[in-house]
mmCIF file of C-alpha atoms and ligand atoms in Angstrom:
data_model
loop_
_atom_site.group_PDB
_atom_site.id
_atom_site.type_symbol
_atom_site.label_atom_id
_atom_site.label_comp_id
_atom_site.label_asym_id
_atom_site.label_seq_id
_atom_site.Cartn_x
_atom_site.Cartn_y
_atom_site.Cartn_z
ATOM 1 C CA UNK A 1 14.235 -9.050 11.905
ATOM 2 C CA UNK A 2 16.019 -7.482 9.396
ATOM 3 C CA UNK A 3 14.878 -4.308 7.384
ATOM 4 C CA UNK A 4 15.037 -3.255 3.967
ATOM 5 C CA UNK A 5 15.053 0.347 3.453
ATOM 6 C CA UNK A 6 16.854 2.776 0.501
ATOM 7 C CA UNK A 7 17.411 6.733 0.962
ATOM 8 C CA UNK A 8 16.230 6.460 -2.406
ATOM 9 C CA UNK A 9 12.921 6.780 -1.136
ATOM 10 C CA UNK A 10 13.848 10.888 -1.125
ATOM 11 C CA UNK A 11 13.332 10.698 -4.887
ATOM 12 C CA UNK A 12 9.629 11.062 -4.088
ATOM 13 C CA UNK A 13 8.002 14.163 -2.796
ATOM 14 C CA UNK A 14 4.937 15.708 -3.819
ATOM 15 C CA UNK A 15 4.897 19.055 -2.387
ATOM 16 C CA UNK A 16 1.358 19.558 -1.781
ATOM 17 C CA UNK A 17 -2.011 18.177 -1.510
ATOM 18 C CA UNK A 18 -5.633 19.279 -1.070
ATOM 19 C CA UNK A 19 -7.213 17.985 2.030
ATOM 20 C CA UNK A 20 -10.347 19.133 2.863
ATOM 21 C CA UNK A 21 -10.450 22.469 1.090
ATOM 22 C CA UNK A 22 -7.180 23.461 1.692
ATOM 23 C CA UNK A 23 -3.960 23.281 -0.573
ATOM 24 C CA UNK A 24 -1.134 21.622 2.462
ATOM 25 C CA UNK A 25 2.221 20.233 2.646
ATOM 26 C CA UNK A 26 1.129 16.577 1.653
ATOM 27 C CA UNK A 27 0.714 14.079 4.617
ATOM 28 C CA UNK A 28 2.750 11.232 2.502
ATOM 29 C CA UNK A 29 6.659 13.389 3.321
ATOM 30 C CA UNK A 30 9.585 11.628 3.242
ATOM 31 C CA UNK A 31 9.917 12.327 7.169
ATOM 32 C CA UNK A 32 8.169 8.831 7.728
ATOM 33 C CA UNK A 33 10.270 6.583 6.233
ATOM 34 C CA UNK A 34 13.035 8.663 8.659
ATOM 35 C CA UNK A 35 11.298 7.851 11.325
ATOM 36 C CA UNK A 36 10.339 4.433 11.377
ATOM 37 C CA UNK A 37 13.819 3.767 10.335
ATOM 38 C CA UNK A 38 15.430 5.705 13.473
ATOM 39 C CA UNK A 39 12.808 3.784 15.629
ATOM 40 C CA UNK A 40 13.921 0.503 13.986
ATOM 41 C CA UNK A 41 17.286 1.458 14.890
ATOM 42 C CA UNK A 42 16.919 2.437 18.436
ATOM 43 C CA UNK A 43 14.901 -0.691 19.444
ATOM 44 C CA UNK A 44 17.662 -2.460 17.967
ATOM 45 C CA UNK A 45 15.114 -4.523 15.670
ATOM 46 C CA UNK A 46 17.358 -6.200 13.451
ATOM 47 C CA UNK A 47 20.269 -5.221 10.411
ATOM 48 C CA UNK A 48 18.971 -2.399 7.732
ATOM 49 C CA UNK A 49 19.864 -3.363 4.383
ATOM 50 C CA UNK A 50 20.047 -1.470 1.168
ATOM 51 C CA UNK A 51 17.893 -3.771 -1.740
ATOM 52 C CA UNK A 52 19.113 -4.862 -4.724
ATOM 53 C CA UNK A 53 18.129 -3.078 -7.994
ATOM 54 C CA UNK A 54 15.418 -5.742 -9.902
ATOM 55 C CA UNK A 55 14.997 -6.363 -13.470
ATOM 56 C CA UNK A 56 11.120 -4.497 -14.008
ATOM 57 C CA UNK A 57 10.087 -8.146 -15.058
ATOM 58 C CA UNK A 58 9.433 -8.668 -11.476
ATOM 59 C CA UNK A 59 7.643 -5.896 -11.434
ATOM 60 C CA UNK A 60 5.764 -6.305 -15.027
ATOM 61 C CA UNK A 61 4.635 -9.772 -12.985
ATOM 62 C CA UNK A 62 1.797 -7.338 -11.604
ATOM 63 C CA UNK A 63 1.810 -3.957 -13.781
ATOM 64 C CA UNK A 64 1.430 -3.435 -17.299
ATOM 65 C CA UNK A 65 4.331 -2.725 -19.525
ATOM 66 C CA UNK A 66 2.786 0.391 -20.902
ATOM 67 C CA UNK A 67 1.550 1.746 -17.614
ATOM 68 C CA UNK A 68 5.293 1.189 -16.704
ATOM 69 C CA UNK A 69 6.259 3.088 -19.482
ATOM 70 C CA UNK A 70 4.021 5.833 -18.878
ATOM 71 C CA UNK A 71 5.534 6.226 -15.336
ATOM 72 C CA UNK A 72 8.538 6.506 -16.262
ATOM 73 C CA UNK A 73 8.155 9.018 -19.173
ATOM 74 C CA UNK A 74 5.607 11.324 -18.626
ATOM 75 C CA UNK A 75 7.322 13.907 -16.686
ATOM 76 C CA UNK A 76 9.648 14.538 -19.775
ATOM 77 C CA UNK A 77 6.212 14.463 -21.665
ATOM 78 C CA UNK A 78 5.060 17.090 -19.389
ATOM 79 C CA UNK A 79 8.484 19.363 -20.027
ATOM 80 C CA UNK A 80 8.556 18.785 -23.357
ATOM 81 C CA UNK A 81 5.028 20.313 -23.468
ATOM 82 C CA UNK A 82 6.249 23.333 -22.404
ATOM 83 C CA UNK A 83 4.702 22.599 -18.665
ATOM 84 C CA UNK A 84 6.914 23.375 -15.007
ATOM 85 C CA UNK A 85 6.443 22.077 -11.635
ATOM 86 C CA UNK A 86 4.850 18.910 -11.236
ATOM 87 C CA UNK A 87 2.626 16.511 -13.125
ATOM 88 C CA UNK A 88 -1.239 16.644 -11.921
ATOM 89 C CA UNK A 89 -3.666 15.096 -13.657
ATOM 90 C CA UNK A 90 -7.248 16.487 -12.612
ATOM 91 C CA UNK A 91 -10.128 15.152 -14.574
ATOM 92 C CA UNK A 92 -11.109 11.573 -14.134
ATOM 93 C CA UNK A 93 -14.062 9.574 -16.008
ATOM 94 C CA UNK A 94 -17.254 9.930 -14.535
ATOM 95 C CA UNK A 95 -19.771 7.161 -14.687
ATOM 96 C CA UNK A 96 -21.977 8.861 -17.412
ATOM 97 C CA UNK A 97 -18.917 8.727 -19.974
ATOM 98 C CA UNK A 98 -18.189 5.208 -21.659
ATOM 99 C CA UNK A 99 -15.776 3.225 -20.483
ATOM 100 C CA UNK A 100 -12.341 3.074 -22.842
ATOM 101 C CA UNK A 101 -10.108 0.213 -22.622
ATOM 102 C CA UNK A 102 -6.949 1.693 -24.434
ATOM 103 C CA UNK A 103 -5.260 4.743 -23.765
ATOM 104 C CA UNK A 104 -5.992 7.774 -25.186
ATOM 105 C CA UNK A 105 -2.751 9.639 -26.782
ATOM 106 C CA UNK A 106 -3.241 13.202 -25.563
ATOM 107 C CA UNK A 107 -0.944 14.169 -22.000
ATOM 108 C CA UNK A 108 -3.731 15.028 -19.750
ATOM 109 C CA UNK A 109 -6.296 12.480 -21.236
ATOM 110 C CA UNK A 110 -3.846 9.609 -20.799
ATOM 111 C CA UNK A 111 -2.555 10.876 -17.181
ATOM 112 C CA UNK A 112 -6.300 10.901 -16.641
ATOM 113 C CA UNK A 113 -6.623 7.112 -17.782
ATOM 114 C CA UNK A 114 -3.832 5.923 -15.483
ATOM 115 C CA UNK A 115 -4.851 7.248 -12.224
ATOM 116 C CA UNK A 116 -7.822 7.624 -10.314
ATOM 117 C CA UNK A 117 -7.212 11.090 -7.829
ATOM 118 C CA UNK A 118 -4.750 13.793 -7.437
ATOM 119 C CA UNK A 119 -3.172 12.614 -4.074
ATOM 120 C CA UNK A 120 0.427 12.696 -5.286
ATOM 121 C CA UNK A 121 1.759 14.049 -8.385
ATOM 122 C CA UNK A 122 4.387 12.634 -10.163
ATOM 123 C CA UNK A 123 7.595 14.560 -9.767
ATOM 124 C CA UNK A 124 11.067 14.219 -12.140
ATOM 125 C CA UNK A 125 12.232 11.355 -10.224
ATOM 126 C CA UNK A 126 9.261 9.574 -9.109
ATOM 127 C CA UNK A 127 9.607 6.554 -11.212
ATOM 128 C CA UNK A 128 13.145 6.108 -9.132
ATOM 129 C CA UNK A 129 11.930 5.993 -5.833
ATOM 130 C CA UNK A 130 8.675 4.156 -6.767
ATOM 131 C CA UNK A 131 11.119 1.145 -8.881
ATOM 132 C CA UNK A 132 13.305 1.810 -5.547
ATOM 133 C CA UNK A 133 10.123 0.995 -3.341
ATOM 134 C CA UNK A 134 9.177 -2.043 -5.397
ATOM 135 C CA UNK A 135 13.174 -3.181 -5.233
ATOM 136 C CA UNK A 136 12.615 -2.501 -1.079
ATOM 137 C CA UNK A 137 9.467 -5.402 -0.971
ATOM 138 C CA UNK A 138 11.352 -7.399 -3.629
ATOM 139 C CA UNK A 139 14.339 -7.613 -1.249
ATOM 140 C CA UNK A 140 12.316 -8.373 1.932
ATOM 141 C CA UNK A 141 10.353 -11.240 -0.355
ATOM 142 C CA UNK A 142 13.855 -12.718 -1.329
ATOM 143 C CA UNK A 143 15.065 -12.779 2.237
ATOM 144 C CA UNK A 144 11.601 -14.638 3.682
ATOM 145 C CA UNK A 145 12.347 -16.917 0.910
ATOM 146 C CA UNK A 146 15.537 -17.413 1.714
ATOM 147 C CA UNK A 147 14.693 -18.638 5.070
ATOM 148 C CA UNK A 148 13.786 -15.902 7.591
ATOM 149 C CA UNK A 149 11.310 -16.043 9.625
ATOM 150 C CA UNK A 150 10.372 -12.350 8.705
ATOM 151 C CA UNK A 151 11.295 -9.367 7.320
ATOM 152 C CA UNK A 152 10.197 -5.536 7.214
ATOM 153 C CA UNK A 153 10.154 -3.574 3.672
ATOM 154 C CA UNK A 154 10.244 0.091 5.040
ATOM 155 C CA UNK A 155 8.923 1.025 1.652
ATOM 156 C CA UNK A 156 7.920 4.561 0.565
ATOM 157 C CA UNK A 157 6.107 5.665 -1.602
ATOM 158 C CA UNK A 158 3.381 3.170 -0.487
ATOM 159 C CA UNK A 159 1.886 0.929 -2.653
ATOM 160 C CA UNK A 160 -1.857 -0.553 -1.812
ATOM 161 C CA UNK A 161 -3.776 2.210 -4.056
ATOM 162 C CA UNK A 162 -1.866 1.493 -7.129
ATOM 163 C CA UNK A 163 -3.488 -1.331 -9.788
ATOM 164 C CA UNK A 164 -2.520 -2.805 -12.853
ATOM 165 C CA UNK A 165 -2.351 0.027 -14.564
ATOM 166 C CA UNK A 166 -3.035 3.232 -12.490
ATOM 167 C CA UNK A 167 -1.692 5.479 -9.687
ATOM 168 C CA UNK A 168 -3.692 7.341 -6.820
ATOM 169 C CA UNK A 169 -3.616 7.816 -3.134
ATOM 170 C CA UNK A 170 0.296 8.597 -2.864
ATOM 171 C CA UNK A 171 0.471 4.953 -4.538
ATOM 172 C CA UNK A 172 2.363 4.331 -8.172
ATOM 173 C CA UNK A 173 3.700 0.685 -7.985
ATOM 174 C CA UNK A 174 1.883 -1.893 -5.694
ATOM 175 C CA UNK A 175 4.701 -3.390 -3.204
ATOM 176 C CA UNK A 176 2.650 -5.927 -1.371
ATOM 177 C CA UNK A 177 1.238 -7.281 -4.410
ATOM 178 C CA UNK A 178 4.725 -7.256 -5.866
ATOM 179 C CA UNK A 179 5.956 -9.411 -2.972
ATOM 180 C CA UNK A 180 2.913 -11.628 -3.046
ATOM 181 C CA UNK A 181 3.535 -12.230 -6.907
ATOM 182 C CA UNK A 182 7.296 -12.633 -5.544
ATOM 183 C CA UNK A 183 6.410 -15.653 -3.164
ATOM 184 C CA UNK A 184 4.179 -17.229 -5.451
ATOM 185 C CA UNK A 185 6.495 -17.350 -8.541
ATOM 186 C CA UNK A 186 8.856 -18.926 -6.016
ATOM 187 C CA UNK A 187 7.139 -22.304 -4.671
ATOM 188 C CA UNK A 188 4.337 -20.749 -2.952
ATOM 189 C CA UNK A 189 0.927 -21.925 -3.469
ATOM 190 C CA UNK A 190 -1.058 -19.582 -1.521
ATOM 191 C CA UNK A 191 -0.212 -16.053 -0.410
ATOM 192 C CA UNK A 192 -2.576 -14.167 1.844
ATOM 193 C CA UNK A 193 -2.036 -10.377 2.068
ATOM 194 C CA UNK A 194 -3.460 -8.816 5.442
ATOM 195 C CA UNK A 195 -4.135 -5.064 4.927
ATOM 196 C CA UNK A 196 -5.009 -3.653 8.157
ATOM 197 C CA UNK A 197 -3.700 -0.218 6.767
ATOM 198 C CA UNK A 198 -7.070 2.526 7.749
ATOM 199 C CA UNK A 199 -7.882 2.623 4.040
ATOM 200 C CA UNK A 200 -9.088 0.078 1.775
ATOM 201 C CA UNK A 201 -6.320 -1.337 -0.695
ATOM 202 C CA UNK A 202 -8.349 -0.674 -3.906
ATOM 203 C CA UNK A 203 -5.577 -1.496 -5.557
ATOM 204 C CA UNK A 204 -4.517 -4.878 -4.135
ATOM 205 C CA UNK A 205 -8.348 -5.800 -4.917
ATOM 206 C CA UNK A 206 -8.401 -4.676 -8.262
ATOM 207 C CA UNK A 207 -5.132 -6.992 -8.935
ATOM 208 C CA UNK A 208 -6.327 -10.187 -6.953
ATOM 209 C CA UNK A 209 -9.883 -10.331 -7.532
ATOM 210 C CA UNK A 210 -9.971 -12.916 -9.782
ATOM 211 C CA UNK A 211 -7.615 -15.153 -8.583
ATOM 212 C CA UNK A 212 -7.660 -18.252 -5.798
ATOM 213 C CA UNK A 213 -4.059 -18.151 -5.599
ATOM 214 C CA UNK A 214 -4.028 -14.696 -3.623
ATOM 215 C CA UNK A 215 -6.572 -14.041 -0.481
ATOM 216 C CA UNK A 216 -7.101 -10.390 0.382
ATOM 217 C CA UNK A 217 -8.242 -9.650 3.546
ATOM 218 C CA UNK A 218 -8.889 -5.702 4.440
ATOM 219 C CA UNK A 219 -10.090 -3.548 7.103
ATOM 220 C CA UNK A 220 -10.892 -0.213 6.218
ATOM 221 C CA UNK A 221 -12.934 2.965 6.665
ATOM 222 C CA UNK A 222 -16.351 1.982 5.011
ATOM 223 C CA UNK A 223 -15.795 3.337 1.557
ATOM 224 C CA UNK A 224 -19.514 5.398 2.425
ATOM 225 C CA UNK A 225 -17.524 7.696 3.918
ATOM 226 C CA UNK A 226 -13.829 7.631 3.268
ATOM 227 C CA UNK A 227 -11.056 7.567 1.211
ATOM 228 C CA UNK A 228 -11.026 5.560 -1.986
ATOM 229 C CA UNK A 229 -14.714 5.658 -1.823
ATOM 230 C CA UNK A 230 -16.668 3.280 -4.242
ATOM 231 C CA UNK A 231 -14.845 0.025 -3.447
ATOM 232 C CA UNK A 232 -14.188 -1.948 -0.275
ATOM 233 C CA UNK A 233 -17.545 -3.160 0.858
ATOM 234 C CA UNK A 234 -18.028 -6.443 2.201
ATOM 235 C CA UNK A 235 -20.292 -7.635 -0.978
ATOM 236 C CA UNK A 236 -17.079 -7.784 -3.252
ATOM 237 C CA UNK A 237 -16.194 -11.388 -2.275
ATOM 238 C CA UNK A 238 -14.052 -11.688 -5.856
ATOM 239 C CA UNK A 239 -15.117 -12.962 -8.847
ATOM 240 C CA UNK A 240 -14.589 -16.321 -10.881
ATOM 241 C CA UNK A 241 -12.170 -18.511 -9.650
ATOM 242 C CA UNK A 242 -11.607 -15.612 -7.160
ATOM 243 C CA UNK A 243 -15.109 -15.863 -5.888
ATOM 244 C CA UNK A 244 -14.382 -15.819 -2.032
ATOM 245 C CA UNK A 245 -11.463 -14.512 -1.572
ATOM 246 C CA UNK A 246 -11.580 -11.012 -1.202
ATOM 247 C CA UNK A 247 -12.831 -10.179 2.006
ATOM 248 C CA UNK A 248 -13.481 -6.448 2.818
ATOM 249 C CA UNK A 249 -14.039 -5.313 6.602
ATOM 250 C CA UNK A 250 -15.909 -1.972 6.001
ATOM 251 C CA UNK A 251 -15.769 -0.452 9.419
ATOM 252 C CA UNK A 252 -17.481 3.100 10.737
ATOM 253 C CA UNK A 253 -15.774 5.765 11.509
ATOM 254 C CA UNK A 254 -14.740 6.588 15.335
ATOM 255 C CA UNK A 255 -14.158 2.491 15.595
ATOM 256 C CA UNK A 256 -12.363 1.398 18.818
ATOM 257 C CA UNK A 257 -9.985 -1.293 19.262
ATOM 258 C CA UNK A 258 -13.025 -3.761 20.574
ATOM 259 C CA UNK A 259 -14.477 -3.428 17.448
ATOM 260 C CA UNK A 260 -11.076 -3.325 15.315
ATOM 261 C CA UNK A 261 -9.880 -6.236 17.396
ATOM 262 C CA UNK A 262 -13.406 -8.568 16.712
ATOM 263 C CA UNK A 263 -13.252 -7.701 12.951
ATOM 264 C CA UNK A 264 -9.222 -8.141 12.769
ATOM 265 C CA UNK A 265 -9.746 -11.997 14.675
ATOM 266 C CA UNK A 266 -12.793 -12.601 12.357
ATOM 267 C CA UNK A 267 -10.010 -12.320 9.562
ATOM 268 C CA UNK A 268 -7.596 -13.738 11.007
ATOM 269 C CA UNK A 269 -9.710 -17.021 11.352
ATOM 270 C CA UNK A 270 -10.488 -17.481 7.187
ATOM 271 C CA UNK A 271 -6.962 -16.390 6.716
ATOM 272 C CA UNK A 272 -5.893 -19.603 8.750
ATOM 273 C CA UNK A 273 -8.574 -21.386 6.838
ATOM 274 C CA UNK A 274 -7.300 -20.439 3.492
ATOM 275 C CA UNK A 275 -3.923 -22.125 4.770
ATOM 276 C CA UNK A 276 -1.371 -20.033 2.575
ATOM 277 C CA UNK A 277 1.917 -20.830 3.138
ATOM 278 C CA UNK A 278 3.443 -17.269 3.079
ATOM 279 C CA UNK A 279 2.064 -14.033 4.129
ATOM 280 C CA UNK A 280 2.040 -10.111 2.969
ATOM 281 C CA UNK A 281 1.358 -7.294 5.641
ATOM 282 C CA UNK A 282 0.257 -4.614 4.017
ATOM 283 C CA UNK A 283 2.003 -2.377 7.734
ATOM 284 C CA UNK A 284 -0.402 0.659 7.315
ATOM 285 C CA UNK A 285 -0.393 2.251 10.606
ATOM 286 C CA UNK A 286 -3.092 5.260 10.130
ATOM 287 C CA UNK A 287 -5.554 3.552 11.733
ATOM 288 C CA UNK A 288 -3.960 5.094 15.151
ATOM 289 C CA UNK A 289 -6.213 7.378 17.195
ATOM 290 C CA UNK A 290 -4.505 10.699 16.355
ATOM 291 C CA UNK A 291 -3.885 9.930 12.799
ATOM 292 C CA UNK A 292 -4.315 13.624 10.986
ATOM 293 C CA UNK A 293 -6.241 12.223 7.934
ATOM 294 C CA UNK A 294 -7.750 8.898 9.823
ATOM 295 C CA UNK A 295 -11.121 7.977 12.197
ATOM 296 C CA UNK A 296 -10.134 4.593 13.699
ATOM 297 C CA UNK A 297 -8.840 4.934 17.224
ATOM 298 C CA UNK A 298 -6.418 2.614 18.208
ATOM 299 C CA UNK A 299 -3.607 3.065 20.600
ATOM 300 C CA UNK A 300 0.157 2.547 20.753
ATOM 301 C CA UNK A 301 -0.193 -0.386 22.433
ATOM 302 C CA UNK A 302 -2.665 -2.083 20.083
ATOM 303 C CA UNK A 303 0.126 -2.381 17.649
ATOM 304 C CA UNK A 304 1.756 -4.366 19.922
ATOM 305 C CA UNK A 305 -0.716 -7.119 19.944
ATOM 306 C CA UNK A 306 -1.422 -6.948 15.929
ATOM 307 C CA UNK A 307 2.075 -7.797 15.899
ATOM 308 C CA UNK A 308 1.869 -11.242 18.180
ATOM 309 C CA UNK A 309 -1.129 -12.209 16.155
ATOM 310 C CA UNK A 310 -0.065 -12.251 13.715
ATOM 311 C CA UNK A 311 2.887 -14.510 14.694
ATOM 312 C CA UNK A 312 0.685 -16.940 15.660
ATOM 313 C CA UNK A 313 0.033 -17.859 11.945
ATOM 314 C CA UNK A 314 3.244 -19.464 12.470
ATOM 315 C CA UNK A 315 3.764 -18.072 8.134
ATOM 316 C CA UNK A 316 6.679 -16.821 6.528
ATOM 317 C CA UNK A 317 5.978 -12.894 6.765
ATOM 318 C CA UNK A 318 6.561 -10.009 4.781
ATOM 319 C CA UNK A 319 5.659 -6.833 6.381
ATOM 320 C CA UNK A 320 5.311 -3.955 3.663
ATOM 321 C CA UNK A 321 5.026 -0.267 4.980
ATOM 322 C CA UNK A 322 2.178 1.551 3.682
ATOM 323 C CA UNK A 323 0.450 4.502 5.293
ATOM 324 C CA UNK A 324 0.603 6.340 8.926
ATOM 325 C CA UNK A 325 0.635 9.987 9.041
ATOM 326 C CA UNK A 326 0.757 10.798 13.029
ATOM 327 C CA UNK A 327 4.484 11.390 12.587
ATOM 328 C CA UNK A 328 5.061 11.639 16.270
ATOM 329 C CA UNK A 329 4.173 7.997 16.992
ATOM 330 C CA UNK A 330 4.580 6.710 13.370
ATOM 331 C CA UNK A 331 7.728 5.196 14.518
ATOM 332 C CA UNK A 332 6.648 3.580 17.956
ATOM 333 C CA UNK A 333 3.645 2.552 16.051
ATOM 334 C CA UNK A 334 4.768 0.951 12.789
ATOM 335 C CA UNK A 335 7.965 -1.186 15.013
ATOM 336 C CA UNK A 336 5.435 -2.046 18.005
ATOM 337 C CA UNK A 337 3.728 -4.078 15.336
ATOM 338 C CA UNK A 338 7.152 -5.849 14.591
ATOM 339 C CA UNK A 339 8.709 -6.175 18.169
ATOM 340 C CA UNK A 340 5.261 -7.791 18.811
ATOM 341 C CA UNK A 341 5.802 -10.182 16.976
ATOM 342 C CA UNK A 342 9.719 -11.412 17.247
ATOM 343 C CA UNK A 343 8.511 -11.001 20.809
ATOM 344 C CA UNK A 344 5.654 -13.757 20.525
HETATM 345 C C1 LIG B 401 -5.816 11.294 0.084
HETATM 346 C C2 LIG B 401 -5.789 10.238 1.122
HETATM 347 C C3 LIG B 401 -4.883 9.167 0.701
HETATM 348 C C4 LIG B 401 -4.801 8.073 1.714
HETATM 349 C C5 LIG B 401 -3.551 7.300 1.539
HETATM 350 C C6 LIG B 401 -3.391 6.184 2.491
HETATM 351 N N1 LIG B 401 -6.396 12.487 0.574
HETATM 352 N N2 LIG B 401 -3.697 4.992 2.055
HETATM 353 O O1 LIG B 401 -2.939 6.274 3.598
HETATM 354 O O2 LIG B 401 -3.524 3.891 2.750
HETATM 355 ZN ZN1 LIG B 402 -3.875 4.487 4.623
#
C-alpha cells in the first residue's frame, strides 16, 4: 500500500492545551505523524510519497472561500494587532445568544465565529501544514482513483472536527471529507466514510448531513460525556435528502472490544447496504485502551482485525489518519489496521 505523507506536517504545532484543569504540552505533537511513518517503514508497508501541491478549488469543494481566507490570514491579523504568541480564540456563542449567519468583523469575534473550542491554536504557519494535510488525502484519493486497491494519507493535522466553515479539536481543514468530495467529483456515485476514530466527527456530520451521496457512519464516545459534546447521538439520522444516512454509534465509556466489535459489524452491514463504490477511513486510532485522553479499550491486536474487515467490502479505500495519542503504540496501532487488511 503506498503512503502519502509530507514533513510539512511540522508546520503545525500548538504548544499547549488545557486538559482537564491543567495547561500541557498538547496531545496532537508532531511526534505521531513520526511514528506511524517509521512503523510504516519498518513493516515494509508499501512506497512513501510526497503529495502534490492542489489548487484550493479542491479544497473550496468542501470549505468556504472566506473561512479559507480567514485561515490563512488571521495570524498576520493577530500581529498586526499588536498580539505575540499564538492565536486563541476563547469565547464561543452560547445558546441564549442569537444565532448570526455572517461574520462579524472584529479579530476575536470572528475567530470566535469560525471555531467551536480552543484545542489547537493557530500558529504562523498553520494554514501550510493544514493545505499540506488536505494535499496528503488529495494525493491518496488520486492514487485509489487511479487504480489501487488502497492507499494511506498519514495526514496531520487531523481533519474530522473541522466543518464548512470552522476549526476545533486540533482540526482546521476536513481531509476525509476532502477525499470523499475527491472520489465523488471523479465518477463515484456513493462514498461512505467509516469513522471509527474514539470521537465523534462533528465535522464530517455537519458537512454530509444533508446529502444521499455521502453515508457517515461513526462510533464514538457518547457525546453525554465526551469530547465534542452536543452532537453524535444516534437520533441524528440526517436530514432531507440526507435523511438516513448519518448513522452515529454513541458508545459508553470503558467499552470493550465485544461491544466495539457488535456496534462496528452493525455498521459495517448498512455500509454494505448503502453499496458505495469507494470508501473513506477516517484511521483514528484513540480508541486504544491506554489512549491518554480516550475511554474505549481496545487492544493492539483489535486493529488488526478492523483492518481485514474492512477489506472485505471488497471498495476502493482511502485510509485518512486522524487521532491516536498513546504514542508508544500509535505506530503498531494505526499500521496493524493497514497490514490487516493487504493481509486479508
Ligand atoms: C480536546 C480533545 C480533542 C480530541 C481530538 C481527537 N481536548 N479527535 O482526537 O478525534
Ligand atoms: Zn479522536
Amino acid at each position: 500500500m503506498k503512503t502519502f505523507y509530507t514533513a510539512d506536517h511540522h508546520l503545525h504545532h500548538s504548544g499547549m492545551e488545557l486538559s482537564f484543569g491543567r495547561i500541557v504540552e498538547t496531545f496532537e505533537k508532531p511526534v505521531r505523524a513520526e511514528i506511524v511513518l517509521k512503523r510504516v517503514q519498518d513493516v515494509g508497508l508499501g512506497p512513501v510519497l510526497e503529495p502534490a501541491s492542489y489548487d484550493r478549488a479542491a479544497i473550496e469543494r468542501i470549505h468556504t472561500p472566506d473561512y479559507l481566507d480567514f485561515l490563512e490570514n488571521v495570524f498576520a491579523e493577530w500581529r498586526a494587532a499588536g498580539r505575540d504568541g499564538e492565536v486563541w480564540p476563547y469565547s464561543w456563542r452560547h445558546r441564549s445568544m442569537p444565532m448570526i449567519d455572517a461574520p462579524p468583523s472584529g479579530l476575536d469575534a470572528r475567530l470566535s465565529y469560525y471555531s467551536f473550542d480552543m484545542a489547537g491554536s493557530i500558529t504562523e504557519t498553520t494554514w501550510r501544514a493544514a493545505k499540506r494535510a488536505a494535499d496528503t488525502a488529495l494525493a491518496g484519493a488520486d492514487a485509489v482513483l487511479s487504480g489501487e486497491r488502497a492507499a494511506f494519507s498519514l495526514c496531520r493535522p487531523p481533519g474530522h472536527h473541522a466543518g464548512r466553515d470552522f476549526f476545533g479539536g486540533y482540526c482546521y481543514l476536513n481531509n476525509a471529507a476532502i477525499a470523499a468530495q475527491r472520489f465523488l467529483d471523479n465518477g463515484h456515485a456513493r462514498v461512505a466514510i467509516f469513522d471509527v476514530d474514539y470521537h465523534h466527527g462533528n465535522g464530517t456530520q455537519e458537512i454530509f448531513y444533508d446529502r444521499d451521496d455521502v453515508l457517515l457512519a461513526s462510533l464514538h464516545g457518547d457525546p453525554d460525556f465526551e469530547f465534542p459534546f452536543h452532537l453524535g447521538y444516534a437520533r441524528e439520522r440526517g436530514a432531507g435528502k440526507g435523511e438516513g444516512y448519518n448513522l452515529n454509534y454513541p458508545l459508553p465509556a470503558g467499552t470493550p472490544w465485544s461491544e466495539w466489535q457488535a456496534a462496528f459489524e452493525d455498521a459495517h452491514e448498512k455500509i454494505r447496504v448503502y453499496a458505495p463504490t469507494a470508501l473513506v477511513i477516517s484511521l483514528g486510532v484513540d480508541t486504544f485502551k491506554d489512549d491518554p485522553i480516550s475511554q474505549f479499550k481496545l487492544d493492539s491486536e483489535h486493529f488488526t482485525t478492523i483492518g481485514r474487515r474492512i477489506a472485505d467490502f471488497g471498495l476502493p479505500t482511502l485510509f485518512v489518519m486522524e487521532g491516536g495519542y498513546a504514542v508508544d503504540a500509535l505506530g503498531i496501532n494505526a499500521v496493524n489496521v493497514l497490514q490487516g487488511y493487504e493481509g486479508a
